[in-house]
GROMACS .gro file of N, CA and C in nm:
model
  480
    1MET      N    1   8.469  15.771   6.833
    1MET     CA    2   8.527  15.642   6.854
    1MET      C    3   8.543  15.620   7.003
    2THR      N    4   8.497  15.506   7.043
    2THR     CA    5   8.513  15.474   7.183
    2THR      C    6   8.642  15.399   7.203
    3SER      N    7   8.702  15.443   7.305
    3SER     CA    8   8.829  15.371   7.335
    3SER      C    9   8.800  15.265   7.441
    4SER      N   10   8.845  15.149   7.405
    4SER     CA   11   8.827  15.041   7.505
    4SER      C   12   8.955  15.024   7.579
    5ARG      N   13   8.942  15.042   7.701
    5ARG     CA   14   9.056  15.035   7.787
    5ARG      C   15   9.064  14.897   7.853
    6ARG      N   16   9.172  14.834   7.834
    6ARG     CA   17   9.187  14.701   7.894
    6ARG      C   18   9.247  14.717   8.033
    7ARG      N   19   9.198  14.637   8.117
    7ARG     CA   20   9.254  14.634   8.251
    7ARG      C   21   9.379  14.548   8.250
    8PRO      N   22   9.480  14.588   8.314
    8PRO     CA   23   9.601  14.506   8.318
    8PRO      C   24   9.570  14.375   8.394
    9LEU      N   25   9.626  14.271   8.345
    9LEU     CA   26   9.605  14.142   8.413
    9LEU      C   27   9.687  14.138   8.542
   10ARG      N   28   9.621  14.098   8.646
   10ARG     CA   29   9.690  14.084   8.775
   10ARG      C   30   9.708  13.934   8.802
   11PRO      N   31   9.817  13.899   8.850
   11PRO     CA   32   9.833  13.755   8.886
   11PRO      C   33   9.734  13.723   9.001
   12SER      N   34   9.673  13.609   8.987
   12SER     CA   35   9.585  13.568   9.094
   12SER      C   36   9.645  13.440   9.155
   13PHE      N   37   9.632  13.429   9.281
   13PHE     CA   38   9.685  13.314   9.353
   13PHE      C   39   9.568  13.237   9.412
   14LEU      N   40   9.575  13.106   9.392
   14LEU     CA   41   9.476  13.022   9.451
   14LEU      C   42   9.527  12.970   9.583
   15VAL      N   43   9.448  12.984   9.682
   15VAL     CA   44   9.488  12.937   9.816
   15VAL      C   45   9.409  12.808   9.840
   16PRO      N   46   9.481  12.695   9.849
   16PRO     CA   47   9.407  12.572   9.865
   16PRO      C   48   9.345  12.566  10.007
   17SER      N   49   9.228  12.503  10.010
   17SER     CA   50   9.161  12.493  10.137
   17SER      C   51   9.226  12.381  10.216
   18ALA      N   52   9.199  12.378  10.346
   18ALA     CA   53   9.252  12.273  10.432
   18ALA      C   54   9.197  12.137  10.386
   19ALA      N   55   9.073  12.134  10.345
   19ALA     CA   56   9.012  12.008  10.301
   19ALA      C   57   9.084  11.954  10.176
   20ALA      N   58   9.118  12.045  10.083
   20ALA     CA   59   9.186  12.004   9.960
   20ALA      C   60   9.321  11.949   9.995
   21LEU      N   61   9.391  12.013  10.088
   21LEU     CA   62   9.525  11.965  10.127
   21LEU      C   63   9.515  11.827  10.191
   22LEU      N   64   9.416  11.806  10.275
   22LEU     CA   65   9.398  11.677  10.340
   22LEU      C   66   9.365  11.572  10.238
   23LEU      N   67   9.279  11.604  10.139
   23LEU     CA   68   9.243  11.510  10.037
   23LEU      C   69   9.367  11.472   9.954
   24ALA      N   70   9.447  11.568   9.921
   24ALA     CA   71   9.568  11.540   9.842
   24ALA      C   72   9.662  11.455   9.922
   25ALA      N   73   9.677  11.482  10.047
   25ALA     CA   74   9.769  11.402  10.134
   25ALA      C   75   9.720  11.259  10.143
   26GLY      N   76   9.588  11.241  10.156
   26GLY     CA   77   9.532  11.109  10.165
   26GLY      C   78   9.544  11.030  10.041
   27CYS      N   79   9.551  11.094   9.923
   27CYS     CA   80   9.556  11.024   9.797
   27CYS      C   81   9.700  11.006   9.748
   28SER      N   82   9.796  11.055   9.821
   28SER     CA   83   9.934  11.049   9.768
   28SER      C   84   9.979  10.903   9.777
   29GLY      N   85  10.073  10.872   9.689
   29GLY     CA   86  10.125  10.736   9.681
   29GLY      C   87  10.193  10.701   9.814
   30GLY      N   88  10.195  10.572   9.849
   30GLY     CA   89  10.258  10.524   9.965
   30GLY      C   90  10.179  10.535  10.094
   31SER      N   91  10.061  10.591  10.086
   31SER     CA   92   9.979  10.595  10.208
   31SER      C   93   9.924  10.458  10.239
   32GLN      N   94   9.919  10.426  10.364
   32GLN     CA   95   9.876  10.293  10.402
   32GLN      C   96   9.726  10.291  10.431
   33PRO      N   97   9.660  10.174  10.409
   33PRO     CA   98   9.520  10.170  10.431
   33PRO      C   99   9.485  10.176  10.579
   34SER      N  100   9.363  10.213  10.611
   34SER     CA  101   9.314  10.209  10.747
   34SER      C  102   9.243  10.074  10.763
   35VAL      N  103   9.277  10.006  10.868
   35VAL     CA  104   9.224   9.870  10.893
   35VAL      C  105   9.166   9.862  11.034
   36ALA      N  106   9.048   9.801  11.044
   36ALA     CA  107   8.986   9.783  11.176
   36ALA      C  108   9.070   9.683  11.257
   37VAL      N  109   9.104   9.727  11.376
   37VAL     CA  110   9.188   9.642  11.467
   37VAL      C  111   9.093   9.553  11.545
   38PRO      N  112   9.115   9.420  11.544
   38PRO     CA  113   9.031   9.329  11.624
   38PRO      C  114   9.049   9.349  11.771
   39THR      N  115   8.959   9.293  11.851
   39THR     CA  116   8.970   9.302  11.999
   39THR      C  117   8.959   9.158  12.055
   40PRO      N  118   9.067   9.084  12.041
   40PRO     CA  119   9.066   8.944  12.084
   40PRO      C  120   9.091   8.926  12.238
   41SER      N  121   9.082   8.801  12.283
   41SER     CA  122   9.114   8.770  12.421
   41SER      C  123   9.263   8.790  12.450
   42GLU      N  124   9.302   8.796  12.577
   42GLU     CA  125   9.442   8.815  12.613
   42GLU      C  126   9.529   8.704  12.555
   43ASP      N  127   9.484   8.578  12.560
   43ASP     CA  128   9.561   8.469  12.503
   43ASP      C  129   9.584   8.490  12.355
   44ALA      N  130   9.480   8.526  12.281
   44ALA     CA  131   9.493   8.552  12.138
   44ALA      C  132   9.591   8.667  12.110
   45VAL      N  133   9.588   8.770  12.194
   45VAL     CA  134   9.680   8.884  12.174
   45VAL      C  135   9.823   8.838  12.183
   46ALA      N  136   9.853   8.748  12.274
   46ALA     CA  137   9.989   8.694  12.291
   46ALA      C  138  10.030   8.618  12.163
   47TYR      N  139   9.942   8.534  12.107
   47TYR     CA  140   9.975   8.462  11.985
   47TYR      C  141   9.991   8.562  11.868
   48CYS      N  142   9.903   8.659  11.863
   48CYS     CA  143   9.909   8.758  11.754
   48CYS      C  144  10.033   8.844  11.758
   49SER      N  145  10.077   8.876  11.875
   49SER     CA  146  10.198   8.954  11.892
   49SER      C  147  10.320   8.875  11.841
   50ALA      N  148  10.324   8.749  11.874
   50ALA     CA  149  10.430   8.662  11.826
   50ALA      C  150  10.423   8.648  11.674
   51LEU      N  151  10.303   8.632  11.619
   51LEU     CA  152  10.285   8.622  11.476
   51LEU      C  153  10.334   8.748  11.406
   52HIS      N  154  10.296   8.863  11.461
   52HIS     CA  155  10.334   8.994  11.401
   52HIS      C  156  10.486   9.004  11.381
   53LYS      N  157  10.560   8.956  11.479
   53LYS     CA  158  10.708   8.961  11.468
   53LYS      C  159  10.764   8.863  11.370
   54ALA      N  160  10.689   8.754  11.344
   54ALA     CA  161  10.735   8.650  11.252
   54ALA      C  162  10.688   8.667  11.108
   55LEU      N  163  10.609   8.761  11.081
   55LEU     CA  164  10.554   8.782  10.945
   55LEU      C  165  10.664   8.824  10.846
   56PRO      N  166  10.651   8.782  10.724
   56PRO     CA  167  10.753   8.816  10.623
   56PRO      C  168  10.749   8.961  10.583
   57LYS      N  169  10.864   9.009  10.535
   57LYS     CA  170  10.877   9.146  10.490
   57LYS      C  171  10.814   9.166  10.350
   58THR      N  172  10.812   9.059  10.272
   58THR     CA  173  10.743   9.063  10.141
   58THR      C  174  10.650   8.943  10.132
   59VAL      N  175  10.540   8.961  10.060
   59VAL     CA  176  10.446   8.853  10.026
   59VAL      C  177  10.405   8.873   9.882
   60ALA      N  178  10.417   8.771   9.803
   60ALA     CA  179  10.383   8.778   9.661
   60ALA      C  180  10.455   8.892   9.592
   61GLY      N  181  10.577   8.920   9.636
   61GLY     CA  182  10.658   9.024   9.577
   61GLY      C  183  10.620   9.163   9.624
   62LEU      N  184  10.525   9.176   9.718
   62LEU     CA  185  10.479   9.306   9.769
   62LEU      C  186  10.548   9.336   9.902
   63GLU      N  187  10.591   9.462   9.917
   63GLU     CA  188  10.656   9.506  10.038
   63GLU      C  189  10.557   9.524  10.149
   64ARG      N  190  10.602   9.492  10.272
   64ARG     CA  191  10.518   9.518  10.391
   64ARG      C  192  10.517   9.663  10.426
   65GLY      N  193  10.400   9.714  10.456
   65GLY     CA  194  10.380   9.851  10.504
   65GLY      C  195  10.256   9.849  10.588
   66ASP      N  196  10.271   9.837  10.718
   66ASP     CA  197  10.158   9.814  10.807
   66ASP      C  198  10.057   9.925  10.802
   67PRO      N  199   9.929   9.889  10.817
   67PRO     CA  200   9.822   9.986  10.810
   67PRO      C  201   9.806  10.074  10.931
   68ALA      N  202   9.723  10.174  10.918
   68ALA     CA  203   9.687  10.259  11.034
   68ALA      C  204   9.556  10.205  11.091
   69PRO      N  205   9.535  10.215  11.217
   69PRO     CA  206   9.630  10.255  11.320
   69PRO      C  207   9.733  10.142  11.344
   70GLU      N  208   9.848  10.180  11.391
   70GLU     CA  209   9.953  10.084  11.419
   70GLU      C  210   9.908   9.986  11.526
   71SER      N  211   9.927   9.857  11.495
   71SER     CA  212   9.883   9.753  11.590
   71SER      C  213   9.960   9.625  11.560
   72GLU      N  214   9.988   9.546  11.663
   72GLU     CA  215  10.044   9.417  11.643
   72GLU      C  216   9.941   9.313  11.595
   73LEU      N  217   9.817   9.356  11.580
   73LEU     CA  218   9.712   9.269  11.535
   73LEU      C  219   9.684   9.282  11.385
   74THR      N  220   9.753   9.375  11.318
   74THR     CA  221   9.731   9.395  11.176
   74THR      C  222   9.863   9.409  11.101
   75ALA      N  223   9.862   9.375  10.973
   75ALA     CA  224   9.976   9.395  10.887
   75ALA      C  225   9.924   9.404  10.743
   76ALA      N  226  10.003   9.463  10.653
   76ALA     CA  227   9.959   9.479  10.516
   76ALA      C  228  10.081   9.475  10.421
   77TRP      N  229  10.059   9.437  10.302
   77TRP     CA  230  10.161   9.433  10.197
   77TRP      C  231  10.099   9.496  10.070
   78GLY      N  232  10.188   9.570  10.001
   78GLY     CA  233  10.145   9.629   9.873
   78GLY      C  234  10.038   9.733   9.889
   79ASP      N  235  10.053   9.824   9.983
   79ASP     CA  236   9.952   9.931  10.006
   79ASP      C  237   9.811   9.878  10.022
   80GLY      N  238   9.802   9.766  10.090
   80GLY     CA  239   9.669   9.709  10.119
   80GLY      C  240   9.621   9.602  10.025
   81ALA      N  241   9.706   9.558   9.929
   81ALA     CA  242   9.666   9.455   9.836
   81ALA      C  243   9.642   9.323   9.912
   82ILE      N  244   9.719   9.307  10.022
   82ILE     CA  245   9.704   9.194  10.113
   82ILE      C  246   9.704   9.248  10.255
   83VAL      N  247   9.599   9.219  10.332
   83VAL     CA  248   9.587   9.266  10.466
   83VAL      C  249   9.563   9.150  10.562
   84LEU      N  250   9.643   9.143  10.667
   84LEU     CA  251   9.624   9.039  10.769
   84LEU      C  252   9.577   9.103  10.896
   85ARG      N  253   9.476   9.035  10.960
   85ARG     CA  254   9.427   9.079  11.092
   85ARG      C  255   9.428   8.951  11.176
   86CYS      N  256   9.482   8.958  11.294
   86CYS     CA  257   9.493   8.844  11.383
   86CYS      C  258   9.403   8.871  11.503
   87GLY      N  259   9.334   8.766  11.546
   87GLY     CA  260   9.245   8.779  11.661
   87GLY      C  261   9.104   8.816  11.623
   88VAL      N  262   9.068   8.792  11.498
   88VAL     CA  263   8.931   8.825  11.451
   88VAL      C  264   8.834   8.726  11.515
   89PRO      N  265   8.704   8.763  11.523
   89PRO     CA  266   8.598   8.670  11.569
   89PRO      C  267   8.588   8.551  11.469
   90ARG      N  268   8.532   8.445  11.518
   90ARG     CA  269   8.506   8.329  11.431
   90ARG      C  270   8.400   8.368  11.328
   91PRO      N  271   8.439   8.348  11.197
   91PRO     CA  272   8.344   8.388  11.095
   91PRO      C  273   8.218   8.302  11.097
   92ALA      N  274   8.103   8.361  11.071
   92ALA     CA  275   7.978   8.287  11.069
   92ALA      C  276   7.982   8.175  10.964
   93ALA      N  277   8.053   8.197  10.857
   93ALA     CA  278   8.060   8.098  10.747
   93ALA      C  279   8.121   7.966  10.796
   94MET      N  280   8.193   7.963  10.906
   94MET     CA  281   8.250   7.842  10.954
   94MET      C  282   8.140   7.743  11.005
   95ALA      N  283   8.022   7.793  11.035
   95ALA     CA  284   7.915   7.708  11.078
   95ALA      C  285   7.843   7.644  10.959
   96ASP      N  286   7.871   7.690  10.840
   96ASP     CA  287   7.808   7.634  10.718
   96ASP      C  288   7.887   7.515  10.668
   97ALA      N  289   7.825   7.398  10.663
   97ALA     CA  290   7.888   7.277  10.619
   97ALA      C  291   7.931   7.282  10.472
   98ALA      N  292   7.871   7.371  10.399
   98ALA     CA  293   7.904   7.384  10.254
   98ALA      C  294   8.017   7.487  10.230
   99SER      N  295   8.073   7.544  10.338
   99SER     CA  296   8.185   7.636  10.323
   99SER      C  297   8.303   7.569  10.256
  100LYS      N  298   8.380   7.649  10.185
  100LYS     CA  299   8.500   7.598  10.117
  100LYS      C  300   8.623   7.628  10.199
  101GLY      N  301   8.715   7.538  10.195
  101GLY     CA  302   8.838   7.553  10.263
  101GLY      C  303   8.957   7.521  10.178
  102ILE      N  304   9.075   7.559  10.225
  102ILE     CA  305   9.200   7.533  10.149
  102ILE      C  306   9.309   7.506  10.250
  103ASP      N  307   9.402   7.416  10.211
  103ASP     CA  308   9.516   7.390  10.295
  103ASP      C  309   9.638   7.455  10.227
  104ALA      N  310   9.714   7.532  10.300
  104ALA     CA  311   9.836   7.590  10.249
  104ALA      C  312   9.949   7.554  10.342
  105ASP      N  313  10.027   7.457  10.300
  105ASP     CA  314  10.143   7.414  10.377
  105ASP      C  315  10.115   7.380  10.521
  106GLY      N  316  10.009   7.306  10.542
  106GLY     CA  317   9.974   7.260  10.679
  106GLY      C  318   9.888   7.353  10.758
  107VAL      N  319   9.843   7.463  10.702
  107VAL     CA  320   9.752   7.553  10.771
  107VAL      C  321   9.621   7.557  10.693
  108ASN      N  322   9.512   7.527  10.766
  108ASN     CA  323   9.381   7.523  10.701
  108ASN      C  324   9.317   7.664  10.708
  109TRP      N  325   9.253   7.701  10.596
  109TRP     CA  326   9.190   7.832  10.585
  109TRP      C  327   9.047   7.818  10.529
  110LEU      N  328   8.954   7.889  10.584
  110LEU     CA  329   8.821   7.904  10.532
  110LEU      C  330   8.829   8.004  10.419
  111LEU      N  331   8.769   7.978  10.304
  111LEU     CA  332   8.767   8.069  10.190
  111LEU      C  333   8.631   8.138  10.182
  112GLU      N  334   8.632   8.271  10.178
  112GLU     CA  335   8.508   8.348  10.157
  112GLU      C  336   8.533   8.429  10.029
  113GLN      N  337   8.458   8.401   9.922
  113GLN     CA  338   8.475   8.478   9.800
  113GLN      C  339   8.396   8.608   9.811
  114ARG      N  340   8.460   8.721   9.784
  114ARG     CA  341   8.397   8.852   9.784
  114ARG      C  342   8.419   8.912   9.648
  115PRO      N  343   8.325   8.898   9.557
  115PRO     CA  344   8.342   8.932   9.418
  115PRO      C  345   8.395   9.074   9.393
  116ASP      N  346   8.351   9.171   9.465
  116ASP     CA  347   8.395   9.311   9.441
  116ASP      C  348   8.520   9.349   9.520
  117GLU      N  349   8.570   9.262   9.609
  117GLU     CA  350   8.680   9.298   9.693
  117GLU      C  351   8.797   9.198   9.685
  118GLY      N  352   8.777   9.082   9.637
  118GLY     CA  353   8.880   8.977   9.639
  118GLY      C  354   8.850   8.880   9.754
  119PRO      N  355   8.926   8.766   9.757
  119PRO     CA  356   8.898   8.663   9.857
  119PRO      C  357   8.943   8.705   9.998
  120ARG      N  358   8.878   8.640  10.096
  120ARG     CA  359   8.917   8.654  10.235
  120ARG      C  360   8.932   8.511  10.290
  121PHE      N  361   9.043   8.491  10.361
  121PHE     CA  362   9.075   8.359  10.414
  121PHE      C  363   9.087   8.375  10.568
  122THR      N  364   9.035   8.277  10.644
  122THR     CA  365   9.051   8.280  10.789
  122THR      C  366   9.095   8.142  10.832
  123THR      N  367   9.198   8.137  10.920
  123THR     CA  368   9.251   8.012  10.967
  123THR      C  369   9.141   7.936  11.042
  124THR      N  370   9.152   7.802  11.037
  124THR     CA  371   9.063   7.718  11.114
  124THR      C  372   9.150   7.631  11.206
  125TYR      N  373   9.091   7.577  11.309
  125TYR     CA  374   9.162   7.493  11.404
  125TYR      C  375   9.285   7.556  11.465
  126ARG      N  376   9.278   7.684  11.496
  126ARG     CA  377   9.390   7.755  11.560
  126ARG      C  378   9.334   7.826  11.685
  127LYS      N  379   9.418   7.851  11.783
  127LYS     CA  380   9.374   7.918  11.908
  127LYS      C  381   9.347   8.067  11.890
  128ALA      N  382   9.380   8.122  11.778
  128ALA     CA  383   9.345   8.257  11.740
  128ALA      C  384   9.312   8.256  11.589
  129TYR      N  385   9.207   8.321  11.555
  129TYR     CA  386   9.169   8.331  11.412
  129TYR      C  387   9.253   8.436  11.342
  130VAL      N  388   9.317   8.395  11.232
  130VAL     CA  389   9.398   8.487  11.154
  130VAL      C  390   9.326   8.504  11.019
  131GLU      N  391   9.299   8.627  10.983
  131GLU     CA  392   9.228   8.657  10.860
  131GLU      C  393   9.321   8.728  10.763
  132VAL      N  394   9.315   8.678  10.637
  132VAL     CA  395   9.396   8.743  10.530
  132VAL      C  396   9.298   8.781  10.420
  133SER      N  397   9.290   8.908  10.391
  133SER     CA  398   9.208   8.962  10.281
  133SER      C  399   9.302   9.000  10.168
  134MET      N  400   9.259   8.960  10.047
  134MET     CA  401   9.340   8.994   9.930
  134MET      C  402   9.261   9.072   9.831
  135GLY      N  403   9.322   9.160   9.754
  135GLY     CA  404   9.259   9.237   9.654
  135GLY      C  405   9.211   9.150   9.537
  136THR      N  406   9.135   9.211   9.447
  136THR     CA  407   9.074   9.135   9.336
  136THR      C  408   9.177   9.067   9.246
  137ARG      N  409   9.296   9.120   9.239
  137ARG     CA  410   9.399   9.055   9.155
  137ARG      C  411   9.432   8.913   9.206
  138PHE      N  412   9.394   8.883   9.330
  138PHE     CA  413   9.415   8.748   9.385
  138PHE      C  414   9.288   8.665   9.384
  139ALA      N  415   9.188   8.704   9.308
  139ALA     CA  416   9.058   8.635   9.303
  139ALA      C  417   9.073   8.485   9.279
  140HIS      N  418   9.172   8.448   9.199
  140HIS     CA  419   9.190   8.305   9.164
  140HIS      C  420   9.333   8.265   9.198
  141ASP      N  421   9.396   8.323   9.299
  141ASP     CA  422   9.532   8.295   9.335
  141ASP      C  423   9.549   8.295   9.485
  142ALA      N  424   9.551   8.181   9.549
  142ALA     CA  425   9.567   8.172   9.691
  142ALA      C  426   9.714   8.142   9.729
  143SER      N  427   9.803   8.151   9.632
  143SER     CA  428   9.943   8.121   9.663
  143SER      C  429  10.008   8.206   9.770
  144PRO      N  430   9.966   8.332   9.791
  144PRO     CA  431  10.027   8.409   9.902
  144PRO      C  432  10.010   8.343  10.040
  145LEU      N  433   9.905   8.260  10.056
  145LEU     CA  434   9.882   8.194  10.185
  145LEU      C  435   9.999   8.106  10.226
  146ALA      N  436  10.069   8.052  10.129
  146ALA     CA  437  10.185   7.969  10.163
  146ALA      C  438  10.294   8.048  10.238
  147GLU      N  439  10.302   8.176  10.209
  147GLU     CA  440  10.403   8.259  10.278
  147GLU      C  441  10.363   8.291  10.423
  148PHE      N  442  10.238   8.264  10.458
  148PHE     CA  443  10.196   8.286  10.597
  148PHE      C  444  10.197   8.157  10.678
  149ALA      N  445  10.210   8.041  10.609
  149ALA     CA  446  10.198   7.912  10.675
  149ALA      C  447  10.300   7.893  10.790
  150LYS      N  448  10.425   7.913  10.761
  150LYS     CA  449  10.525   7.887  10.861
  150LYS      C  450  10.509   7.979  10.983
  151PRO      N  451  10.491   8.114  10.963
  151PRO     CA  452  10.473   8.198  11.080
  151PRO      C  453  10.348   8.162  11.160
  152VAL      N  454  10.239   8.126  11.094
  152VAL     CA  455  10.117   8.085  11.167
  152VAL      C  456  10.139   7.959  11.241
  153ARG      N  457  10.197   7.857  11.178
  153ARG     CA  458  10.223   7.727  11.244
  153ARG      C  459  10.313   7.745  11.367
  154GLU      N  460  10.414   7.835  11.359
  154GLU     CA  461  10.507   7.852  11.467
  154GLU      C  462  10.460   7.939  11.582
  155THR      N  463  10.355   8.020  11.558
  155THR     CA  464  10.317   8.115  11.662
  155THR      C  465  10.174   8.103  11.715
  156VAL      N  466  10.085   8.041  11.634
  156VAL     CA  467   9.944   8.027  11.674
  156VAL      C  468   9.915   7.879  11.682
  157PRO      N  469   9.910   7.824  11.804
  157PRO     CA  470   9.892   7.678  11.817
  157PRO      C  471   9.761   7.624  11.762
  158ASP      N  472   9.762   7.496  11.729
  158ASP     CA  473   9.643   7.425  11.692
  158ASP      C  474   9.544   7.426  11.805
  159SER      N  475   9.415   7.425  11.772
  159SER     CA  476   9.315   7.420  11.878
  159SER      C  477   9.259   7.280  11.897
  160LEU      N  478   9.308   7.184  11.822
  160LEU     CA  479   9.258   7.047  11.836
  160LEU      C  480   9.337   6.967  11.938
   0.00000   0.00000   0.00000
């Protein structure tokens, strides 16, 4: 008869790699999105800085949590569900006479539909272009723009 000898079980420890730790940290709740910071003119930077200070703490019930890298030219609400960038270049779509626009409490916005990402709106007739990108849940809801109207009107002058 052969005796089968079992090896005693030894506890094994998994040592996570640095890459796994970074991935876990990047996927944890509450992390803010990374947003490209515009490079506007000095005049536009002054308007955008004033706008940044006047922006609401909540939009559409979403808390403000500004994106990385930290900048007075960007802001976000709801972990990136709504992202504002101030001082962006003039969108090419503004040259298209068939472009769609919307007025929200006295501020005109160019509407660009992005089916996989949600709508993007950019102010028109202002001395600095303010862009607001919204997630797909806002595909048919531009109501958050009304919450930006007063701060935009008060800090970014008309260009007409």
